[in-house]
CSV table of C-alpha atoms and ligand atoms in Angstrom, one decimal:
chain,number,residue,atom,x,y,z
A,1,UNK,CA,-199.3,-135.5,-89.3
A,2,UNK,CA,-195.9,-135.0,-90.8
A,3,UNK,CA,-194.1,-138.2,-92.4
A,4,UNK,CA,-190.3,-138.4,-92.5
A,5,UNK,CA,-188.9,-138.2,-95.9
A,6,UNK,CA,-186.4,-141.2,-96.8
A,7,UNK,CA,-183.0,-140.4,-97.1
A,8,UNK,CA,-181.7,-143.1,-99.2
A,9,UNK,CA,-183.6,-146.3,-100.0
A,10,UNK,CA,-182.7,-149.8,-100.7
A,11,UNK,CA,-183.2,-151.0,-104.1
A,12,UNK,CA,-186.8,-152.8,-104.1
A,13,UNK,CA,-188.4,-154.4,-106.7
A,14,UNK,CA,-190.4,-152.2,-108.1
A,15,UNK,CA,-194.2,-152.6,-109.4
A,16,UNK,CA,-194.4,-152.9,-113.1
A,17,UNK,CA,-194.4,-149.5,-114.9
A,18,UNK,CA,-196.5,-148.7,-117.4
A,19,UNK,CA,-195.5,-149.8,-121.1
A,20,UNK,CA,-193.9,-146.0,-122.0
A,21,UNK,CA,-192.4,-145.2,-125.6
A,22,UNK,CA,-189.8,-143.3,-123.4
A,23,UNK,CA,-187.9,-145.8,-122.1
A,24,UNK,CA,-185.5,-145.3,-124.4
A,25,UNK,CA,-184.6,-142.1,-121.9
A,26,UNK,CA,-184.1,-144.1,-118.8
A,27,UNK,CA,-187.4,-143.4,-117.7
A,28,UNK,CA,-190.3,-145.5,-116.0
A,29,UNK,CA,-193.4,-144.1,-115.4
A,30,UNK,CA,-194.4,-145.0,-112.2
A,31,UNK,CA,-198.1,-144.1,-112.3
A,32,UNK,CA,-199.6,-144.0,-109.0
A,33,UNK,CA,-196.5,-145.5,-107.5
A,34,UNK,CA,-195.5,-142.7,-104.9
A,35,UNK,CA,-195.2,-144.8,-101.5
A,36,UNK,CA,-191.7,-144.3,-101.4
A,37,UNK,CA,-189.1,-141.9,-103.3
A,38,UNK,CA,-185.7,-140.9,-103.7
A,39,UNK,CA,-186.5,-137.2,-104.5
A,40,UNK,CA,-189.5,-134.9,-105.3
A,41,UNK,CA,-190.3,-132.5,-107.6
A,42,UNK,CA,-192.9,-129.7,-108.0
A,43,UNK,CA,-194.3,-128.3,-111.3
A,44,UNK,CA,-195.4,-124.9,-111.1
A,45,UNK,CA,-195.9,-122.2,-113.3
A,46,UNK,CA,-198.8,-119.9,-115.0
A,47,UNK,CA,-202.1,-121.5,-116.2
A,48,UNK,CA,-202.5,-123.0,-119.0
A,49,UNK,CA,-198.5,-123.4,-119.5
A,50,UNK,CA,-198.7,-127.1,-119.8
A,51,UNK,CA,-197.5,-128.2,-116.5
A,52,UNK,CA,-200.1,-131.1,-116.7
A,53,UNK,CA,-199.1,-132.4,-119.8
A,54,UNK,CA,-195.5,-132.5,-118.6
A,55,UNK,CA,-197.1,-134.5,-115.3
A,56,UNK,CA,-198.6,-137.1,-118.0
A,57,UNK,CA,-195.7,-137.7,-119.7
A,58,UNK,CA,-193.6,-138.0,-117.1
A,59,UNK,CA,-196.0,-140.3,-114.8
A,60,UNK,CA,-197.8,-141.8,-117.5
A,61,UNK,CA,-201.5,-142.2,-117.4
A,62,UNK,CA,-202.9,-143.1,-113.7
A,63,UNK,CA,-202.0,-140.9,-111.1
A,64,UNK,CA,-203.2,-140.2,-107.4
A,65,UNK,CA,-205.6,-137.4,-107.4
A,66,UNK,CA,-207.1,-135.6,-103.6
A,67,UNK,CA,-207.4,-132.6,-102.7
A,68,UNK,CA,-204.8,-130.6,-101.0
A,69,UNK,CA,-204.9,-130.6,-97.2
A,70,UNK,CA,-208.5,-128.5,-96.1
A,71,UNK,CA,-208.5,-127.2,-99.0
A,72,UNK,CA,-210.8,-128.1,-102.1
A,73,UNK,CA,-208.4,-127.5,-104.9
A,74,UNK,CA,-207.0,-130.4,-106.6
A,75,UNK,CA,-203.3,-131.8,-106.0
A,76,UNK,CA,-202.2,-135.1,-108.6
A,77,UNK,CA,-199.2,-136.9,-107.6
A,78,UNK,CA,-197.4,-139.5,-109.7
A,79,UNK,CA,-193.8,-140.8,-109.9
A,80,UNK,CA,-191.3,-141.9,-112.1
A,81,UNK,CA,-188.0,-143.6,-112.0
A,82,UNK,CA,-185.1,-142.5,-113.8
A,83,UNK,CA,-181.9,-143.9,-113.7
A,84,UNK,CA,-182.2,-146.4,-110.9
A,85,UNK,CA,-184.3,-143.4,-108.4
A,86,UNK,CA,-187.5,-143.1,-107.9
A,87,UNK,CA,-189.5,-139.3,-108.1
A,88,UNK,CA,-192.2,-138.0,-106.8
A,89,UNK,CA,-194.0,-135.8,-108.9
A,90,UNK,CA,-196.6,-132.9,-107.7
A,91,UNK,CA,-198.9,-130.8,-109.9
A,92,UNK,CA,-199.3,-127.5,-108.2
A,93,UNK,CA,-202.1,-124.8,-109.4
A,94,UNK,CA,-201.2,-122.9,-111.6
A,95,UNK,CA,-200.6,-119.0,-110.5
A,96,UNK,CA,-199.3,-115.8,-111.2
A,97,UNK,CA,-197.5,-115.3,-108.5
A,98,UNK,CA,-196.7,-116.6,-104.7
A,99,UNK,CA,-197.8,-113.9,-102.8
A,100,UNK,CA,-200.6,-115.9,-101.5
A,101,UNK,CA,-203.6,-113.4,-102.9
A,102,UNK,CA,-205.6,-116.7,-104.0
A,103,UNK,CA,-206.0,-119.8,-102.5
A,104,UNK,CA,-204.2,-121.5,-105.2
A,105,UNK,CA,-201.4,-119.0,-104.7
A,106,UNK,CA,-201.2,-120.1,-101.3
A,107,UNK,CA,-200.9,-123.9,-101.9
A,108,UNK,CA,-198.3,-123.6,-104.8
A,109,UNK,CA,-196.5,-121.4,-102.0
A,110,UNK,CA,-196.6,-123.4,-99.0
A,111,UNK,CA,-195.5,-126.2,-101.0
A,112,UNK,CA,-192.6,-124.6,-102.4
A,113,UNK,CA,-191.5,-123.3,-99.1
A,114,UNK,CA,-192.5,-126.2,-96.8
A,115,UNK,CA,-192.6,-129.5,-99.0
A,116,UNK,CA,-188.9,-128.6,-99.8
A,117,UNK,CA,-189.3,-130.5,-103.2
A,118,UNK,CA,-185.7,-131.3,-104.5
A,119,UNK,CA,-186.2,-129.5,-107.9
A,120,UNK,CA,-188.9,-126.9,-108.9
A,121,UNK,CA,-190.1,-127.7,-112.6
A,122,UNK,CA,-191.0,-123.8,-113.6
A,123,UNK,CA,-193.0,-124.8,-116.3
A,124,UNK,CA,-193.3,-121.3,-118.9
A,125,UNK,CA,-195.1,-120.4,-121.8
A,126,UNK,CA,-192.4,-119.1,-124.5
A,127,UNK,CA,-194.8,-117.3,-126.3
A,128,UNK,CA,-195.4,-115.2,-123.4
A,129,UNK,CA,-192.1,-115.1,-121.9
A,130,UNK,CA,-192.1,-111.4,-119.9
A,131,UNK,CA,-195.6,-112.2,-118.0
A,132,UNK,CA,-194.2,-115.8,-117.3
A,133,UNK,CA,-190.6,-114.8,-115.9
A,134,UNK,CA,-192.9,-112.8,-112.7
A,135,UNK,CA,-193.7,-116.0,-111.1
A,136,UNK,CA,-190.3,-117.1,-112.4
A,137,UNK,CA,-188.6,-114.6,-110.0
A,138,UNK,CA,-190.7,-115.3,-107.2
A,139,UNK,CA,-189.7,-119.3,-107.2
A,140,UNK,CA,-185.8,-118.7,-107.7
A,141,UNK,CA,-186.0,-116.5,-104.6
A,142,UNK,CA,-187.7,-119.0,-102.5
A,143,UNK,CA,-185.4,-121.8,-104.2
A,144,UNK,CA,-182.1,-122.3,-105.7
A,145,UNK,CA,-183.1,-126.4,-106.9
A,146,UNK,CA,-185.0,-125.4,-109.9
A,147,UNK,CA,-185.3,-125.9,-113.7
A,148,UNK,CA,-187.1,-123.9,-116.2
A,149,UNK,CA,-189.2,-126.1,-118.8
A,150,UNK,CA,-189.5,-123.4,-121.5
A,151,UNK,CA,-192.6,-124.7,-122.4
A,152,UNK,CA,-195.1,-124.2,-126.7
A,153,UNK,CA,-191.6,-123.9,-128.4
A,154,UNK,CA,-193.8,-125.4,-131.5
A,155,UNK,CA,-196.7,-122.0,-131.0
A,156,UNK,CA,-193.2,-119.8,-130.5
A,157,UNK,CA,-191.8,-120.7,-133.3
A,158,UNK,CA,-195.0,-120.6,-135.5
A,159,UNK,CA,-195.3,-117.3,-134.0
A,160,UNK,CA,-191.7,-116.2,-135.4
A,161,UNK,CA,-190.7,-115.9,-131.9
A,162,UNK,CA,-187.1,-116.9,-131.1
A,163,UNK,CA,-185.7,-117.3,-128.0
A,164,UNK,CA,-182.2,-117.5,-126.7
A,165,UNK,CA,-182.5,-120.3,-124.1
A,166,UNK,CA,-178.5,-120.3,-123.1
A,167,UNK,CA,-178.7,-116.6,-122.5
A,168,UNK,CA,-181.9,-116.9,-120.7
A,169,UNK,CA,-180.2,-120.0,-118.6
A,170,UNK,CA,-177.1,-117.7,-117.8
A,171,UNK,CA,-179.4,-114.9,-116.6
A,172,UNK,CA,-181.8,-116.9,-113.9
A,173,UNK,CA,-178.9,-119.0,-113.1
A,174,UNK,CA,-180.7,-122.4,-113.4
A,175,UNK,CA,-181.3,-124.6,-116.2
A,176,UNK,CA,-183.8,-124.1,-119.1
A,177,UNK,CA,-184.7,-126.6,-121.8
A,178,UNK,CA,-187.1,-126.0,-124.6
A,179,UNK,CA,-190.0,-128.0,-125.0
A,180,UNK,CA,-193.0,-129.4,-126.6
A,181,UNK,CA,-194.7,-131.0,-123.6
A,182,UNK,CA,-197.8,-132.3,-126.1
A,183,UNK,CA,-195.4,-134.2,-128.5
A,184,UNK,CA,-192.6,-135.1,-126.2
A,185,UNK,CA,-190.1,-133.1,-127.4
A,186,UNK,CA,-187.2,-132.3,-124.6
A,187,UNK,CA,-188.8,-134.4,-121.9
A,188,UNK,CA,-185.1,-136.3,-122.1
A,189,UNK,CA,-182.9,-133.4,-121.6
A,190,UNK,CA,-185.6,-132.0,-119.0
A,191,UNK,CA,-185.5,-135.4,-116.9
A,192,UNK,CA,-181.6,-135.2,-116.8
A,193,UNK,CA,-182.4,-131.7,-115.2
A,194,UNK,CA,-184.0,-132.2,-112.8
A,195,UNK,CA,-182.5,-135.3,-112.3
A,196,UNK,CA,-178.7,-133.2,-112.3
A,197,UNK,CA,-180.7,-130.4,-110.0
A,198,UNK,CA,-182.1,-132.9,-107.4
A,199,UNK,CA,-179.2,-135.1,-106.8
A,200,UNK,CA,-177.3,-131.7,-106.5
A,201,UNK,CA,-175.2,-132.4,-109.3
A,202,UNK,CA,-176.1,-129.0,-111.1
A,203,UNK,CA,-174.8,-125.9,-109.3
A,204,UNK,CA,-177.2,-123.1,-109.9
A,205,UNK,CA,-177.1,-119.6,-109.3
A,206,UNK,CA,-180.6,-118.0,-109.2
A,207,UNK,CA,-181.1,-114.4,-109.9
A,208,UNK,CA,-182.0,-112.6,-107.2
A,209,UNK,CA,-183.3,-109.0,-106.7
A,210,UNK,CA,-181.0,-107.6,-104.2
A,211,UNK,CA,-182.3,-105.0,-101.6
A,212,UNK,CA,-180.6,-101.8,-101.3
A,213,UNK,CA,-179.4,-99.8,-98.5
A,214,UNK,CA,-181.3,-99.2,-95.3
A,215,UNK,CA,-183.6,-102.4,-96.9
A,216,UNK,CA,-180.9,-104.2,-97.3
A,217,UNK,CA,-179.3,-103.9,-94.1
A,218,UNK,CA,-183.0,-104.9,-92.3
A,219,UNK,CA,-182.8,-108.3,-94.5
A,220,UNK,CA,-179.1,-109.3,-93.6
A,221,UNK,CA,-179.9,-108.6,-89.8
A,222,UNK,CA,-183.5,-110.3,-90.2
A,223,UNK,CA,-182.2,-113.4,-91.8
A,224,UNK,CA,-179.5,-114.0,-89.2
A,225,UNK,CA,-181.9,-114.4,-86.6
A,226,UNK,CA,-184.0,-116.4,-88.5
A,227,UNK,CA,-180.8,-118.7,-89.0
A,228,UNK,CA,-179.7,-119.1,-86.0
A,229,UNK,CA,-183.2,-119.6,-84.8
A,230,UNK,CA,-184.0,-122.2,-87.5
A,231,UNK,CA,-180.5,-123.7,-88.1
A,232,UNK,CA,-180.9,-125.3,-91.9
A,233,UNK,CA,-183.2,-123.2,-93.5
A,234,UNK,CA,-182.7,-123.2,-97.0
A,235,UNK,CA,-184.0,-119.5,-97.4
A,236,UNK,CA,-184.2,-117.6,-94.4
A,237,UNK,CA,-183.3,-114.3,-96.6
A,238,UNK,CA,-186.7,-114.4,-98.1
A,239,UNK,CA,-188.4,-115.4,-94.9
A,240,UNK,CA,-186.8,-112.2,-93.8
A,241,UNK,CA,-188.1,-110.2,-96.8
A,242,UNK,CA,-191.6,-111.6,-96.3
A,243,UNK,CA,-191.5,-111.1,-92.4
A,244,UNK,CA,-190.8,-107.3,-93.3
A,245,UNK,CA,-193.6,-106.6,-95.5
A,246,UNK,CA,-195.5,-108.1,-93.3
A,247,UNK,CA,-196.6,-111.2,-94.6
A,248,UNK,CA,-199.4,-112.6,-92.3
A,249,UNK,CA,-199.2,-116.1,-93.8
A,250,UNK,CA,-195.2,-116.4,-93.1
A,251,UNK,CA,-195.8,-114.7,-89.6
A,252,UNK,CA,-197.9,-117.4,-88.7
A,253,UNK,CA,-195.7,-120.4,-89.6
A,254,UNK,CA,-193.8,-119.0,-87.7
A,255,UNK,CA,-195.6,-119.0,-84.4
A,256,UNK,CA,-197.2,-122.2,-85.5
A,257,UNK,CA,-193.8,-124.0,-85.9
A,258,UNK,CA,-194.0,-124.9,-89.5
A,259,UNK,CA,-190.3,-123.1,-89.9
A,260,UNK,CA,-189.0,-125.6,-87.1
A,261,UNK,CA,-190.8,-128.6,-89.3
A,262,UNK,CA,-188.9,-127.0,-92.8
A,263,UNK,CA,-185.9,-126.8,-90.9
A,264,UNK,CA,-185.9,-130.5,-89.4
A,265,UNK,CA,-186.6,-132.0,-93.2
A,266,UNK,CA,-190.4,-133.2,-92.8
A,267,UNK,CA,-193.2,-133.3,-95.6
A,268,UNK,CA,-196.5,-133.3,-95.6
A,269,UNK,CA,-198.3,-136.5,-96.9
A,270,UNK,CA,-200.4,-137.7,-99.7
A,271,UNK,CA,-203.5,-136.0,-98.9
A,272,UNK,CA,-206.2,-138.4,-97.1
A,273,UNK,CA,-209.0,-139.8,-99.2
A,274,UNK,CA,-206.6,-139.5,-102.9
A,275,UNK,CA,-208.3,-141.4,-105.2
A,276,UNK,CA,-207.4,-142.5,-108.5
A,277,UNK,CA,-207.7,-141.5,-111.4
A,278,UNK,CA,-207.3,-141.5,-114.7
A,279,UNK,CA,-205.4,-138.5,-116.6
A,280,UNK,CA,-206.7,-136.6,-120.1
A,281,UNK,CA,-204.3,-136.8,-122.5
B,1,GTP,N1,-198.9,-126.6,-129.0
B,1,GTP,C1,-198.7,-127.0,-127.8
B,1,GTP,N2,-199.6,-127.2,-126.9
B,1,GTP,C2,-199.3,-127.7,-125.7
B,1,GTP,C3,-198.0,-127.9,-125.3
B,1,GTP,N3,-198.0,-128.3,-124.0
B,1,GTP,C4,-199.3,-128.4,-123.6
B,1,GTP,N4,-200.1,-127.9,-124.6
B,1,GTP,C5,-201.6,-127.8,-124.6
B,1,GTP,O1,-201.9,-126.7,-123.8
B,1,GTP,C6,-203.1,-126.8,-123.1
B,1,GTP,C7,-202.9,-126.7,-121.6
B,1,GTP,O2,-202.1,-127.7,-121.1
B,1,GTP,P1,-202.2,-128.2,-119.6
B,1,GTP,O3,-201.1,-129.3,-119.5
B,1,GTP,O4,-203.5,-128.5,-119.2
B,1,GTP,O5,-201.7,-126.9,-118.9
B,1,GTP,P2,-201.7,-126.6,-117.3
B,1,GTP,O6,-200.5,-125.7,-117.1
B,1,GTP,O7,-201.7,-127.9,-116.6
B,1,GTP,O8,-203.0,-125.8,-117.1
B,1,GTP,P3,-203.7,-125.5,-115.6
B,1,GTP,O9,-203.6,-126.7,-114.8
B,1,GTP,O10,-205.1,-125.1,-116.0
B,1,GTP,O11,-202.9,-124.3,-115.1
B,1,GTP,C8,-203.6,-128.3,-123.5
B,1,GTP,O12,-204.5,-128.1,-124.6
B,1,GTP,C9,-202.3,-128.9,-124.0
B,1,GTP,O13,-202.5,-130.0,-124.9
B,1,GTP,C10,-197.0,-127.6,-126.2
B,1,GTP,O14,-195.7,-127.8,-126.0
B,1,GTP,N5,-197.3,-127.2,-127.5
B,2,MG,MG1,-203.0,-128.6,-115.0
């Protein structure tokens, strides 16, 4: 079952929020709040990069947690609301990459691809920039809405490692703010972000690999049938790419319709039987 994403909502009263210390920042954590939303917004990245202490400070304490549809791994959702919208926020597993060789690979995929979020939190470990920048890659050529939440600024800099966040901006093309999820630090200029990147009011410009040659050509001639075929696809060029190396996975959404779905603006829901639950902090 598919449920149709609002386009714009009506201003509602909303449920109380929880007491925050970041209201300050025009944000209200919305805990558990997800039944309707103005925009959502995926955090993904490597393990252990912090991606869940970002979800707690920007939902707050309660949150939904289920399990991902037939699958047993975990998915939390909260929300927020920032500056009059609300936003859904989604915890993905953390991975290494998107090629779908794990199960958790293939969920932080799918939902990249087929949940459409409006903004992809890439949530990195600055300490460890080179081995984080793979997965990197792999989102910006799947999506163009993303931000990167250079993530253990406080371990980099202990570590004497400095890091040139415009440069590093310039390069992927999308946003990147330094933070220090466990204290707070840069949660304000993040939510702005995403906030900019969502409501389309940052232009990025991701870097992408370009093919070469013969490759190339295949790609260009691949993704225009996959166009015209699926009028609104947001990235038909890396269908294509996936399609030619033969990605089983991206063969059968195909078949199975899950490309005329993407194309048509649905999302998956809430998975059934979420529970609540109460976050570590
Ligand atoms: N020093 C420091 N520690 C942090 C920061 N952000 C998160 N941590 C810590 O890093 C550890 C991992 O954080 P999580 O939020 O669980 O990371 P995660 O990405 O959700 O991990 P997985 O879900 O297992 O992939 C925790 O002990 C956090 O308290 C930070 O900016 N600085
Ligand atoms: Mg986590």
């Amino acid at each position: 079952m598919t449920t149709k994403r609002p386009k714009s909502l009506g201003r509602r009263r909303l449920p109380a929020g929880e007491p925050c210390g970041t209201c300050h920042m025009g944000l209200r954590r919305l805990g558990i709040d997800t039944t309707d939303w103005d925009y959502v917004v995926a955090l993904a990245g490597n393990p252990n990069t912090g991606k869940s202490t970002v979800f707690n400070a920007l939902t707050g304490l309660r949150q939904h947690v289920g399990n991902w549809p037939g699958k047993t791994v975990a998915r939390a959702e909260g929300g927020f609301e920032y500056e009059g919208q609300k936003y859904k926020l989604v915890d993905l597993p953390g991975t290494y990459s998107l090629l779908s060789a794990s199960t958790d690979e293939e969920i932080a995929r799918d939902f990249i691809l087929f949940g459409r979020p409006d903004c992809v939190v890439i949530v990195m470990d600055a300490t460890v920039l080179e081995r984080n920048l793979n997965l990197a890659l792999q989102i910006l050529e799947i999506t163009d809405r993303a931000v990167v939440c250079l993530n253990l600024m406080d371990e980099a800099r202990r570590k004497g490692i400095r890091i040139d966040d415009r440069s590093l901006a310039r390069d992927l093309g999308v946003p990147v703010v330094p933070t220090v999820a466990r204290t707070g630090q840069g949660m304000e200029e993040l939510i702005a972000a995403v906030a900019g990147v969502a409501r389309a009011k940052v232009r990025t410009r991701p870097h992408r690999i370009r093919a070469a040659g013969e490759a190339a050509r295949s790609v260009d001639e691949l993704a225009g049938l996959i166009e015209s075929a699926y009028p609104g696809l947001p990235n038909a060029r890396w269908v294509a790419m996936r399609l030619l190396e033969g990605d089983k996975r991206v063969e059968n959404a195909i078949t199975r319709g899950e490309l005329v779905e993407l194309a048509t603006e649905t999302i998956e829901p809430v998975g059934a039987g979420a529970s609540l639950a109460e976050a570590e902090q």
